[in-house]
Amino acid sequence: LSDLYDAELYALYLLKEQQGKGLGRQLIRSVAQNLLEENYSSFMTWVVTGNPAIHFYHKVGGQSVATKEVKIGNEVVDDIMIGWRDIGVVGG
């Protein structure tokens, strides 16, 4: 499924005390703008199930596409692929 997207957002982190201030929305819009300038039209990211960031990504136009199991250390967890087929909708 990741073949359906032109690019991957590998990581985006904000300190807890900086969350809720609109900085994440600004960052994701900046990422989208830079991708558009480089002629990309879509992108995706993987988020561990249960991570509150999933709600953020949905609010800024991402859609849950698929899940996969990944091993982190000795633990197996589910990752959710969140994708934007149209970069133009990023940021909501």
XYZ file of C-alpha atoms in Angstrom:
92
model
C 0.000 0.000 0.000
C 2.837 2.433 0.649
C 3.465 2.231 -3.129
C 0.269 4.266 -3.577
C 1.953 7.315 -2.039
C 4.748 9.489 -3.424
C 6.405 10.271 -0.095
C 6.570 9.243 3.553
C 6.576 11.460 6.612
C 8.932 9.530 8.842
C 8.478 11.370 12.140
C 6.903 14.498 13.565
C 7.208 15.137 17.289
C 6.086 17.985 19.515
C 6.833 18.268 23.206
C 3.698 17.723 25.299
C 3.772 21.324 26.570
C 3.818 22.610 22.949
C 0.844 20.541 21.801
C -2.523 22.217 21.275
C -1.015 25.514 20.113
C -1.399 24.974 16.360
C 2.299 24.174 15.858
C 1.619 20.662 14.571
C -0.842 22.011 12.005
C 1.783 24.557 10.881
C 4.436 21.836 10.613
C 2.270 19.454 8.590
C 1.206 22.275 6.260
C 4.873 23.177 5.781
C 5.711 19.550 4.986
C 2.844 19.425 2.476
C 3.895 22.709 0.858
C 7.480 21.518 0.476
C 6.318 18.236 -1.029
C 4.107 20.096 -3.507
C 7.044 22.298 -4.505
C 9.034 19.112 -5.189
C 6.168 17.776 -7.375
C 4.842 15.177 -4.938
C 1.086 14.752 -4.824
C 0.544 12.364 -1.885
C 2.223 11.106 1.265
C 1.732 8.783 4.201
C 3.018 8.074 7.697
C 2.956 5.159 10.147
C 1.660 5.678 13.701
C 1.601 3.142 16.537
C -1.960 2.167 17.486
C -3.061 4.066 20.567
C -0.826 7.069 19.871
C -2.912 10.239 20.370
C -1.274 11.672 17.218
C -3.668 9.518 15.177
C -6.470 11.954 16.039
C -4.287 14.897 14.996
C -3.491 13.324 11.624
C -7.200 12.664 11.009
C -8.027 16.292 11.900
C -5.552 17.534 9.277
C -7.028 15.404 6.504
C -5.264 12.055 6.837
C -7.154 8.804 6.462
C -6.376 5.462 8.075
C -5.447 3.135 5.228
C -3.971 -0.076 6.631
C -2.346 -1.706 9.641
C 0.725 -3.863 10.098
C 2.505 -5.547 12.979
C 5.968 -4.265 13.857
C 8.445 -5.343 16.480
C 9.808 -2.601 18.733
C 12.379 -4.091 21.074
C 10.763 -7.248 22.413
C 7.214 -6.016 21.881
C 4.987 -6.515 18.831
C 2.658 -3.580 18.174
C 0.250 -2.540 15.433
C 1.110 0.441 13.238
C -1.586 2.328 11.349
C -0.794 3.818 7.956
C -2.332 7.260 7.612
C -2.326 8.715 4.131
C -3.098 11.843 2.186
C -3.874 10.989 -1.452
C -4.193 14.723 -2.174
C -1.617 16.946 -0.488
C -3.916 19.899 -1.137
C -6.250 18.817 1.679
C -3.531 18.788 4.352
C -4.183 21.037 7.299
C -7.935 21.086 7.152
